Amino acid sequence: MGTFGPTVGLLLASGVCVLHAVRWRKLPCLEWLVVGGVVLVLLALLLPAVETARTSARRSSSMSKLKMLVLSLHNYHDTHGNFPPAFTADSQGQPLHSWRTLILPYLEEMPLYSKLNFDEPWNSSANARWLNDQELHIYRSPQRPESSIADETHYFSIVDDETLLRPGGGVSFRDIADGSSNTIALIEAAGRGVRWHEPRDLSMDEAIDLLVGESDETHEWVEPGFFISTHYRGDGLYPRNVAFADGRVRSIGYVPTRELARAALTRAGGEEIPAEIDSGEYNRTKTVVGYTVHWRRVLSTTLFVGLAVGPFLRRRNPLEATGVEEVNHEDTKQLVSRSTSHS
């Protein structure tokens, strides 16, 4: 179960137990080889399904986190009358704290929030004491690369005067002229990690590049495999998970034009946005840059197959195979002679 998961692990273990139980029906070794081959084939068929299910579960978990984040933005709006700014700033306009820090009270992180000094930058010595290496799972994407650090985030706002979380803040629902269901608030970018408390997000051009799938030279990702994970560098990864201002979360593909992507990111551009904005077809390219072998899974699967099939290959006694019990002829002769003498 540690290798294949609870459901598939129990099914496979049950199947092996049944095979061992019926072994006493004395089938020839050749037939058990066939049975062992069937087990291996079934195992090979199950592994892709297991990995597909895991990928789907990761995407679903990421969408749930986005949902919680956008609802926290709503709760902030209910309390303050507007959405948080993309970042707070000092008198010279230098960023102090991210919107991700401002919504901590609505993520059940009030103890951490109360320890911070919001008059000082996020990386000041006083704040670094509480924020450095502080991992918050809500900000970490399940689809993140294996190299991501503990206090990294993969959920970003779009920093622009025309978006929902603008630098100066103050945007409310009445300012979303395009409609909250047509305005993207947050984007998942699993390949781009920054520290969650750092006041850094996506610019308008960076967000548009993500939505239309244009090349990002620094974009690398890992496609997990059951035995081997493949490291890629290239133009695309998977549909992007996005959260709209109305709280709706969607997994969208490639937006066909930059103009349409900008329309979905701005709150009051007056553009017409179709229901299916991800109708574009994009020829994704990717280059393999390395592999990671999951030796624990390889060894545990080999052990499982050996324990499951090995006993079927044991050489059996010919008499046992034919169902004939051995007879001690010497004892039989003694019994016969005793019976004759008594008679």
mmCIF file of C-alpha atoms in Angstrom:
data_model
loop_
_atom_site.group_PDB
_atom_site.id
_atom_site.type_symbol
_atom_site.label_atom_id
_atom_site.label_comp_id
_atom_site.label_asym_id
_atom_site.label_seq_id
_atom_site.Cartn_x
_atom_site.Cartn_y
_atom_site.Cartn_z
ATOM 1 C CA MET A 1 0.000 0.000 0.000
ATOM 2 C CA GLY A 2 2.952 2.287 0.573
ATOM 3 C CA THR A 3 3.919 1.863 -3.086
ATOM 4 C CA PHE A 4 0.602 1.741 -4.921
ATOM 5 C CA GLY A 5 -1.683 3.587 -2.507
ATOM 6 C CA PRO A 6 -4.418 2.166 -0.242
ATOM 7 C CA THR A 7 -7.003 1.261 -2.899
ATOM 8 C CA VAL A 8 -4.775 -0.316 -5.549
ATOM 9 C CA GLY A 9 -2.562 -1.862 -2.861
ATOM 10 C CA LEU A 10 -5.493 -3.659 -1.237
ATOM 11 C CA LEU A 11 -6.782 -4.876 -4.612
ATOM 12 C CA LEU A 12 -3.405 -6.274 -5.611
ATOM 13 C CA ALA A 13 -2.825 -7.871 -2.204
ATOM 14 C CA SER A 14 -6.278 -9.471 -2.322
ATOM 15 C CA GLY A 15 -5.578 -10.822 -5.794
ATOM 16 C CA VAL A 16 -2.301 -12.367 -4.678
ATOM 17 C CA CYS A 17 -3.993 -13.985 -1.661
ATOM 18 C CA VAL A 18 -6.618 -15.532 -3.930
ATOM 19 C CA LEU A 19 -3.931 -16.870 -6.269
ATOM 20 C CA HIS A 20 -2.056 -18.447 -3.371
ATOM 21 C CA ALA A 21 -5.271 -19.958 -2.029
ATOM 22 C CA VAL A 22 -6.182 -21.663 -5.297
ATOM 23 C CA ARG A 23 -2.620 -22.866 -5.757
ATOM 24 C CA TRP A 24 -3.526 -26.008 -3.828
ATOM 25 C CA ARG A 25 -5.665 -27.057 -6.745
ATOM 26 C CA LYS A 26 -2.416 -28.544 -8.085
ATOM 27 C CA LEU A 27 -2.198 -26.726 -11.415
ATOM 28 C CA PRO A 28 0.937 -27.461 -13.474
ATOM 29 C CA CYS A 29 3.836 -25.053 -13.225
ATOM 30 C CA LEU A 30 3.322 -23.879 -16.815
ATOM 31 C CA GLU A 31 -0.179 -22.731 -16.007
ATOM 32 C CA TRP A 32 1.071 -20.838 -12.985
ATOM 33 C CA LEU A 33 3.604 -19.116 -15.178
ATOM 34 C CA VAL A 34 0.670 -17.950 -17.286
ATOM 35 C CA VAL A 35 -1.083 -16.732 -14.137
ATOM 36 C CA GLY A 36 2.048 -14.871 -13.059
ATOM 37 C CA GLY A 37 2.232 -13.246 -16.495
ATOM 38 C CA VAL A 38 -1.357 -12.094 -16.157
ATOM 39 C CA VAL A 39 -0.530 -10.527 -12.767
ATOM 40 C CA LEU A 40 2.376 -8.637 -14.307
ATOM 41 C CA VAL A 41 0.236 -7.415 -17.207
ATOM 42 C CA LEU A 42 -2.463 -6.194 -14.826
ATOM 43 C CA LEU A 43 0.171 -4.430 -12.763
ATOM 44 C CA ALA A 44 1.566 -2.710 -15.867
ATOM 45 C CA LEU A 45 -1.948 -1.592 -16.811
ATOM 46 C CA LEU A 46 -2.668 -0.250 -13.332
ATOM 47 C CA LEU A 47 0.448 1.904 -12.995
ATOM 48 C CA PRO A 48 -0.498 4.518 -15.657
ATOM 49 C CA ALA A 49 -3.978 4.745 -14.146
ATOM 50 C CA VAL A 50 -2.473 5.313 -10.710
ATOM 51 C CA GLU A 51 -0.249 8.120 -11.996
ATOM 52 C CA THR A 52 -3.151 9.720 -13.895
ATOM 53 C CA ALA A 53 -5.230 9.667 -10.733
ATOM 54 C CA ARG A 54 -2.401 11.275 -8.783
ATOM 55 C CA THR A 55 -2.025 14.041 -11.376
ATOM 56 C CA SER A 56 -5.758 14.702 -11.265
ATOM 57 C CA ALA A 57 -5.666 14.762 -7.460
ATOM 58 C CA ARG A 58 -2.811 17.290 -7.474
ATOM 59 C CA ARG A 59 -4.695 19.566 -9.834
ATOM 60 C CA SER A 60 -7.868 19.273 -7.783
ATOM 61 C CA SER A 61 -5.949 20.080 -4.591
ATOM 62 C CA SER A 62 -4.402 23.129 -6.237
ATOM 63 C CA MET A 63 -7.817 24.396 -7.319
ATOM 64 C CA SER A 64 -9.084 23.956 -3.751
ATOM 65 C CA LYS A 65 -6.231 26.119 -2.464
ATOM 66 C CA LEU A 66 -6.989 28.801 -5.036
ATOM 67 C CA LYS A 67 -10.620 28.710 -3.924
ATOM 68 C CA MET A 68 -9.595 29.305 -0.307
ATOM 69 C CA LEU A 69 -7.332 32.187 -1.304
ATOM 70 C CA VAL A 70 -9.941 34.006 -3.357
ATOM 71 C CA LEU A 71 -12.540 33.524 -0.588
ATOM 72 C CA SER A 72 -10.026 35.050 1.827
ATOM 73 C CA LEU A 73 -9.838 38.051 -0.499
ATOM 74 C CA HIS A 74 -13.640 38.269 -0.268
ATOM 75 C CA ASN A 75 -13.479 38.148 3.526
ATOM 76 C CA TYR A 76 -10.899 40.947 3.490
ATOM 77 C CA HIS A 77 -13.263 42.925 1.251
ATOM 78 C CA ASP A 78 -16.154 42.356 3.662
ATOM 79 C CA THR A 79 -14.038 43.690 6.545
ATOM 80 C CA HIS A 80 -12.308 46.642 4.858
ATOM 81 C CA GLY A 81 -14.729 47.538 2.074
ATOM 82 C CA ASN A 82 -12.206 46.801 -0.655
ATOM 83 C CA PHE A 83 -9.712 44.187 -1.799
ATOM 84 C CA PRO A 84 -6.164 44.337 -0.405
ATOM 85 C CA PRO A 85 -3.476 46.110 -2.385
ATOM 86 C CA ALA A 86 -0.979 44.003 -4.294
ATOM 87 C CA PHE A 87 1.501 45.251 -1.692
ATOM 88 C CA THR A 88 1.790 47.926 0.948
ATOM 89 C CA ALA A 89 4.438 50.600 0.397
ATOM 90 C CA ASP A 90 6.453 53.122 2.384
ATOM 91 C CA SER A 91 6.563 56.863 1.782
ATOM 92 C CA GLN A 92 9.026 56.379 -1.098
ATOM 93 C CA GLY A 93 6.778 53.802 -2.762
ATOM 94 C CA GLN A 94 9.017 50.847 -1.879
ATOM 95 C CA PRO A 95 7.083 47.578 -1.274
ATOM 96 C CA LEU A 96 6.717 46.532 2.357
ATOM 97 C CA HIS A 97 4.347 43.564 2.552
ATOM 98 C CA SER A 98 2.481 41.321 0.096
ATOM 99 C CA TRP A 99 -1.270 40.802 -0.138
ATOM 100 C CA ARG A 100 -0.544 37.219 0.939
ATOM 101 C CA THR A 101 0.603 38.573 4.311
ATOM 102 C CA LEU A 102 -2.382 40.925 4.615
ATOM 103 C CA ILE A 103 -4.923 38.091 4.333
ATOM 104 C CA LEU A 104 -3.284 35.882 6.992
ATOM 105 C CA PRO A 105 -6.079 36.572 9.543
ATOM 106 C CA TYR A 106 -8.592 35.098 7.071
ATOM 107 C CA LEU A 107 -6.486 31.953 6.659
ATOM 108 C CA GLU A 108 -6.522 31.171 10.394
ATOM 109 C CA GLU A 109 -2.999 32.565 10.770
ATOM 110 C CA MET A 110 -3.787 35.409 13.166
ATOM 111 C CA PRO A 111 -0.991 34.451 15.643
ATOM 112 C CA LEU A 112 1.640 34.878 12.916
ATOM 113 C CA TYR A 113 -0.008 38.060 11.601
ATOM 114 C CA SER A 114 0.010 39.677 15.052
ATOM 115 C CA LYS A 115 3.782 39.218 15.421
ATOM 116 C CA LEU A 116 4.659 41.213 12.288
ATOM 117 C CA ASN A 117 5.668 44.857 12.124
ATOM 118 C CA PHE A 118 3.913 46.307 9.094
ATOM 119 C CA ASP A 119 5.828 49.587 9.324
ATOM 120 C CA GLU A 120 9.011 47.724 8.400
ATOM 121 C CA PRO A 121 9.795 45.777 5.197
ATOM 122 C CA TRP A 122 8.974 42.095 4.962
ATOM 123 C CA ASN A 123 12.680 41.201 5.141
ATOM 124 C CA SER A 124 13.634 43.440 8.058
ATOM 125 C CA SER A 125 15.384 41.751 10.953
ATOM 126 C CA ALA A 126 12.262 41.985 13.138
ATOM 127 C CA ASN A 127 10.012 40.385 10.525
ATOM 128 C CA ALA A 128 12.567 37.898 9.229
ATOM 129 C CA ARG A 129 12.605 36.344 12.683
ATOM 130 C CA TRP A 130 9.030 35.147 12.136
ATOM 131 C CA LEU A 131 8.840 34.813 8.349
ATOM 132 C CA ASN A 132 12.104 33.191 7.268
ATOM 133 C CA ASP A 133 11.548 29.518 6.425
ATOM 134 C CA GLN A 134 7.955 29.792 7.654
ATOM 135 C CA GLU A 135 6.109 27.233 5.514
ATOM 136 C CA LEU A 136 2.424 27.773 4.769
ATOM 137 C CA HIS A 137 0.922 24.879 2.813
ATOM 138 C CA ILE A 138 -1.922 27.032 1.500
ATOM 139 C CA TYR A 139 0.582 28.928 -0.656
ATOM 140 C CA ARG A 140 2.400 25.859 -2.033
ATOM 141 C CA SER A 141 1.107 24.241 -5.195
ATOM 142 C CA PRO A 142 0.869 20.408 -5.257
ATOM 143 C CA GLN A 143 2.174 20.689 -8.831
ATOM 144 C CA ARG A 144 5.343 22.513 -7.786
ATOM 145 C CA PRO A 145 8.805 21.292 -8.857
ATOM 146 C CA GLU A 146 10.635 18.983 -6.496
ATOM 147 C CA SER A 147 13.323 21.647 -6.026
ATOM 148 C CA SER A 148 10.950 24.184 -4.451
ATOM 149 C CA ILE A 149 11.849 25.581 -1.025
ATOM 150 C CA ALA A 150 9.739 25.400 2.128
ATOM 151 C CA ASP A 151 8.418 28.987 2.258
ATOM 152 C CA GLU A 152 7.745 29.274 -1.462
ATOM 153 C CA THR A 153 4.460 30.279 -3.081
ATOM 154 C CA HIS A 154 3.090 29.448 -6.526
ATOM 155 C CA TYR A 155 -0.070 31.582 -6.453
ATOM 156 C CA PHE A 156 0.187 35.107 -7.800
ATOM 157 C CA SER A 157 -1.852 38.205 -8.329
ATOM 158 C CA ILE A 158 -1.401 40.474 -11.364
ATOM 159 C CA VAL A 159 0.136 43.795 -10.387
ATOM 160 C CA ASP A 160 -1.206 46.588 -12.558
ATOM 161 C CA ASP A 161 -3.387 49.668 -12.134
ATOM 162 C CA GLU A 162 -6.094 47.958 -14.222
ATOM 163 C CA THR A 163 -6.259 44.668 -12.296
ATOM 164 C CA LEU A 164 -8.074 43.560 -9.155
ATOM 165 C CA LEU A 165 -5.109 43.842 -6.779
ATOM 166 C CA ARG A 166 -3.532 47.113 -7.858
ATOM 167 C CA PRO A 167 -0.426 48.543 -6.130
ATOM 168 C CA GLY A 168 -2.367 51.289 -4.358
ATOM 169 C CA GLY A 169 -5.276 49.063 -3.389
ATOM 170 C CA GLY A 170 -8.772 50.409 -2.872
ATOM 171 C CA VAL A 171 -10.521 48.309 -5.535
ATOM 172 C CA SER A 172 -14.015 47.131 -4.603
ATOM 173 C CA PHE A 173 -16.643 45.052 -6.375
ATOM 174 C CA ARG A 174 -18.323 48.177 -7.762
ATOM 175 C CA ASP A 175 -15.061 48.996 -9.593
ATOM 176 C CA ILE A 176 -15.178 45.743 -11.585
ATOM 177 C CA ALA A 177 -17.046 47.093 -14.599
ATOM 178 C CA ASP A 178 -16.318 44.008 -16.716
ATOM 179 C CA GLY A 179 -18.013 41.771 -14.140
ATOM 180 C CA SER A 180 -16.366 39.712 -11.422
ATOM 181 C CA SER A 181 -16.993 36.502 -13.406
ATOM 182 C CA ASN A 182 -14.934 37.895 -16.304
ATOM 183 C CA THR A 183 -11.950 39.152 -14.277
ATOM 184 C CA ILE A 184 -9.072 36.880 -13.281
ATOM 185 C CA ALA A 185 -7.836 37.599 -9.755
ATOM 186 C CA LEU A 186 -5.141 34.955 -9.159
ATOM 187 C CA ILE A 187 -3.042 32.615 -11.307
ATOM 188 C CA GLU A 188 -1.177 29.468 -10.377
ATOM 189 C CA ALA A 189 2.371 29.369 -11.747
ATOM 190 C CA ALA A 190 3.886 26.188 -10.326
ATOM 191 C CA GLY A 191 7.144 26.664 -12.205
ATOM 192 C CA ARG A 192 7.775 30.114 -10.714
ATOM 193 C CA GLY A 193 8.349 30.169 -7.002
ATOM 194 C CA VAL A 194 8.958 33.193 -4.792
ATOM 195 C CA ARG A 195 8.815 33.367 -1.019
ATOM 196 C CA TRP A 196 5.185 33.774 -0.040
ATOM 197 C CA HIS A 197 5.857 36.819 2.178
ATOM 198 C CA GLU A 198 7.855 38.623 -0.524
ATOM 199 C CA PRO A 199 5.861 41.452 -2.166
ATOM 200 C CA ARG A 200 6.472 40.187 -5.674
ATOM 201 C CA ASP A 201 3.870 38.913 -8.148
ATOM 202 C CA LEU A 202 3.256 38.872 -11.891
ATOM 203 C CA SER A 203 3.354 41.913 -14.112
ATOM 204 C CA MET A 204 0.685 42.257 -16.764
ATOM 205 C CA ASP A 205 3.031 41.042 -19.512
ATOM 206 C CA GLU A 206 4.182 38.046 -17.428
ATOM 207 C CA ALA A 207 0.584 37.028 -16.734
ATOM 208 C CA ILE A 208 -0.349 37.365 -20.413
ATOM 209 C CA ASP A 209 2.661 35.232 -21.373
ATOM 210 C CA LEU A 210 1.431 32.493 -19.025
ATOM 211 C CA LEU A 211 -2.103 32.551 -20.414
ATOM 212 C CA VAL A 212 -1.136 32.509 -24.101
ATOM 213 C CA GLY A 213 1.614 29.963 -23.468
ATOM 214 C CA GLU A 214 4.509 31.948 -24.876
ATOM 215 C CA SER A 215 8.029 30.759 -24.231
ATOM 216 C CA ASP A 216 9.661 31.432 -20.900
ATOM 217 C CA GLU A 217 13.396 30.749 -21.030
ATOM 218 C CA THR A 218 13.628 30.077 -17.303
ATOM 219 C CA HIS A 219 10.572 27.824 -17.221
ATOM 220 C CA GLU A 220 11.430 24.298 -16.133
ATOM 221 C CA TRP A 221 9.150 21.645 -14.711
ATOM 222 C CA VAL A 222 8.959 18.015 -13.695
ATOM 223 C CA GLU A 223 6.372 15.585 -15.021
ATOM 224 C CA PRO A 224 6.087 12.944 -12.289
ATOM 225 C CA GLY A 225 6.228 9.292 -13.292
ATOM 226 C CA PHE A 226 5.700 6.208 -11.179
ATOM 227 C CA PHE A 227 9.232 4.894 -11.606
ATOM 228 C CA ILE A 228 10.957 7.798 -13.409
ATOM 229 C CA SER A 229 10.149 11.529 -13.340
ATOM 230 C CA THR A 230 11.205 13.558 -16.373
ATOM 231 C CA HIS A 231 12.648 17.075 -16.123
ATOM 232 C CA TYR A 232 11.654 19.399 -18.985
ATOM 233 C CA ARG A 233 12.440 22.893 -20.176
ATOM 234 C CA GLY A 234 10.208 24.538 -22.742
ATOM 235 C CA ASP A 235 7.071 26.483 -23.561
ATOM 236 C CA GLY A 236 4.234 24.698 -21.838
ATOM 237 C CA LEU A 237 3.270 22.486 -18.947
ATOM 238 C CA TYR A 238 -0.417 21.988 -18.288
ATOM 239 C CA PRO A 239 -3.602 24.043 -18.204
ATOM 240 C CA ARG A 240 -3.292 26.951 -15.801
ATOM 241 C CA ASN A 241 -5.468 27.072 -12.706
ATOM 242 C CA VAL A 242 -6.958 30.533 -12.280
ATOM 243 C CA ALA A 243 -9.354 32.122 -9.804
ATOM 244 C CA PHE A 244 -11.879 34.723 -10.925
ATOM 245 C CA ALA A 245 -12.972 37.677 -8.825
ATOM 246 C CA ASP A 246 -16.375 36.098 -8.167
ATOM 247 C CA GLY A 247 -14.708 33.150 -6.398
ATOM 248 C CA ARG A 248 -14.944 30.724 -9.310
ATOM 249 C CA VAL A 249 -11.866 28.579 -10.035
ATOM 250 C CA ARG A 250 -11.130 27.093 -13.433
ATOM 251 C CA SER A 251 -8.398 25.148 -15.141
ATOM 252 C CA ILE A 252 -7.940 26.844 -18.503
ATOM 253 C CA GLY A 253 -5.863 25.987 -21.536
ATOM 254 C CA TYR A 254 -4.245 28.443 -23.916
ATOM 255 C CA VAL A 255 -5.861 31.802 -24.611
ATOM 256 C CA PRO A 256 -5.624 32.413 -28.375
ATOM 257 C CA THR A 257 -4.582 36.096 -28.368
ATOM 258 C CA ARG A 258 -2.782 38.526 -26.088
ATOM 259 C CA GLU A 259 -5.672 40.960 -26.450
ATOM 260 C CA LEU A 260 -8.128 38.411 -25.070
ATOM 261 C CA ALA A 261 -5.752 37.531 -22.220
ATOM 262 C CA ARG A 262 -5.451 41.207 -21.269
ATOM 263 C CA ALA A 263 -9.228 41.566 -21.374
ATOM 264 C CA ALA A 264 -9.598 38.701 -18.887
ATOM 265 C CA LEU A 265 -7.015 40.227 -16.544
ATOM 266 C CA THR A 266 -8.330 43.796 -16.463
ATOM 267 C CA ARG A 267 -11.358 44.761 -14.402
ATOM 268 C CA ALA A 268 -12.808 47.637 -16.417
ATOM 269 C CA GLY A 269 -11.527 47.466 -19.983
ATOM 270 C CA GLY A 270 -14.986 47.092 -21.489
ATOM 271 C CA GLU A 271 -13.861 44.256 -23.767
ATOM 272 C CA GLU A 272 -16.132 41.401 -24.778
ATOM 273 C CA ILE A 273 -14.946 38.179 -23.219
ATOM 274 C CA PRO A 274 -16.291 34.853 -24.551
ATOM 275 C CA ALA A 275 -17.385 32.114 -22.168
ATOM 276 C CA GLU A 276 -14.597 29.844 -23.406
ATOM 277 C CA ILE A 277 -11.542 32.078 -23.430
ATOM 278 C CA ASP A 278 -9.149 29.110 -23.712
ATOM 279 C CA SER A 279 -10.028 28.119 -27.264
ATOM 280 C CA GLY A 280 -6.539 28.599 -28.629
ATOM 281 C CA GLU A 281 -4.399 25.775 -29.983
ATOM 282 C CA TYR A 282 -0.739 26.036 -29.146
ATOM 283 C CA ASN A 283 2.074 23.848 -30.401
ATOM 284 C CA ARG A 284 3.901 23.269 -27.133
ATOM 285 C CA THR A 285 7.570 22.409 -27.235
ATOM 286 C CA LYS A 286 9.618 20.855 -24.491
ATOM 287 C CA THR A 287 13.163 19.554 -24.127
ATOM 288 C CA VAL A 288 14.212 16.793 -21.765
ATOM 289 C CA VAL A 289 16.952 18.023 -19.433
ATOM 290 C CA GLY A 290 17.155 15.113 -16.987
ATOM 291 C CA TYR A 291 15.512 12.231 -15.168
ATOM 292 C CA THR A 292 14.920 11.210 -11.568
ATOM 293 C CA VAL A 293 14.602 7.494 -10.778
ATOM 294 C CA HIS A 294 12.365 6.681 -7.819
ATOM 295 C CA TRP A 295 14.401 3.761 -6.492
ATOM 296 C CA ARG A 296 12.130 3.144 -3.519
ATOM 297 C CA ARG A 297 9.224 2.431 -5.837
ATOM 298 C CA VAL A 298 11.378 0.286 -8.108
ATOM 299 C CA LEU A 299 12.638 -1.831 -5.212
ATOM 300 C CA SER A 300 9.267 -2.130 -3.483
ATOM 301 C CA THR A 301 7.538 -3.107 -6.742
ATOM 302 C CA THR A 302 10.238 -5.710 -7.463
ATOM 303 C CA LEU A 303 9.796 -7.098 -3.964
ATOM 304 C CA PHE A 304 6.032 -7.235 -4.400
ATOM 305 C CA VAL A 305 6.257 -9.069 -7.733
ATOM 306 C CA GLY A 306 8.826 -11.496 -6.297
ATOM 307 C CA LEU A 307 6.677 -12.321 -3.260
ATOM 308 C CA ALA A 308 3.571 -12.632 -5.418
ATOM 309 C CA VAL A 309 4.953 -14.821 -8.216
ATOM 310 C CA GLY A 310 7.973 -16.529 -6.614
ATOM 311 C CA PRO A 311 6.074 -19.261 -4.722
ATOM 312 C CA PHE A 312 4.380 -20.373 -7.942
ATOM 313 C CA LEU A 313 7.752 -21.240 -9.441
ATOM 314 C CA ARG A 314 8.779 -23.651 -6.652
ATOM 315 C CA ARG A 315 9.579 -27.139 -7.927
ATOM 316 C CA ARG A 316 6.931 -29.520 -6.702
ATOM 317 C CA ASN A 317 7.046 -33.230 -5.856
ATOM 318 C CA PRO A 318 5.732 -35.288 -8.829
ATOM 319 C CA LEU A 319 3.512 -37.327 -6.524
ATOM 320 C CA GLU A 320 2.125 -34.113 -4.997
ATOM 321 C CA ALA A 321 1.488 -32.745 -8.472
ATOM 322 C CA THR A 322 -0.609 -35.812 -9.446
ATOM 323 C CA GLY A 323 -2.456 -35.917 -6.152
ATOM 324 C CA VAL A 324 -1.001 -39.351 -5.168
ATOM 325 C CA GLU A 325 0.175 -39.793 -1.588
ATOM 326 C CA GLU A 326 3.458 -41.565 -0.868
ATOM 327 C CA VAL A 327 3.079 -45.058 0.579
ATOM 328 C CA ASN A 328 5.617 -46.689 2.883
ATOM 329 C CA HIS A 329 5.873 -50.159 1.307
ATOM 330 C CA GLU A 330 7.913 -51.578 4.205
ATOM 331 C CA ASP A 331 5.210 -50.674 6.704
ATOM 332 C CA THR A 332 2.612 -52.172 4.385
ATOM 333 C CA LYS A 333 4.501 -55.477 4.185
ATOM 334 C CA GLN A 334 4.777 -55.654 7.977
ATOM 335 C CA LEU A 335 1.076 -55.032 8.371
ATOM 336 C CA VAL A 336 0.240 -57.733 5.838
ATOM 337 C CA SER A 337 2.497 -60.337 7.530
ATOM 338 C CA ARG A 338 1.059 -59.534 10.960
ATOM 339 C CA SER A 339 -2.426 -59.903 9.596
ATOM 340 C CA THR A 340 -1.535 -63.319 8.105
ATOM 341 C CA SER A 341 0.048 -64.615 11.300
ATOM 342 C CA HIS A 342 -3.000 -63.614 13.370
ATOM 343 C CA SER A 343 -5.323 -65.302 10.986
#
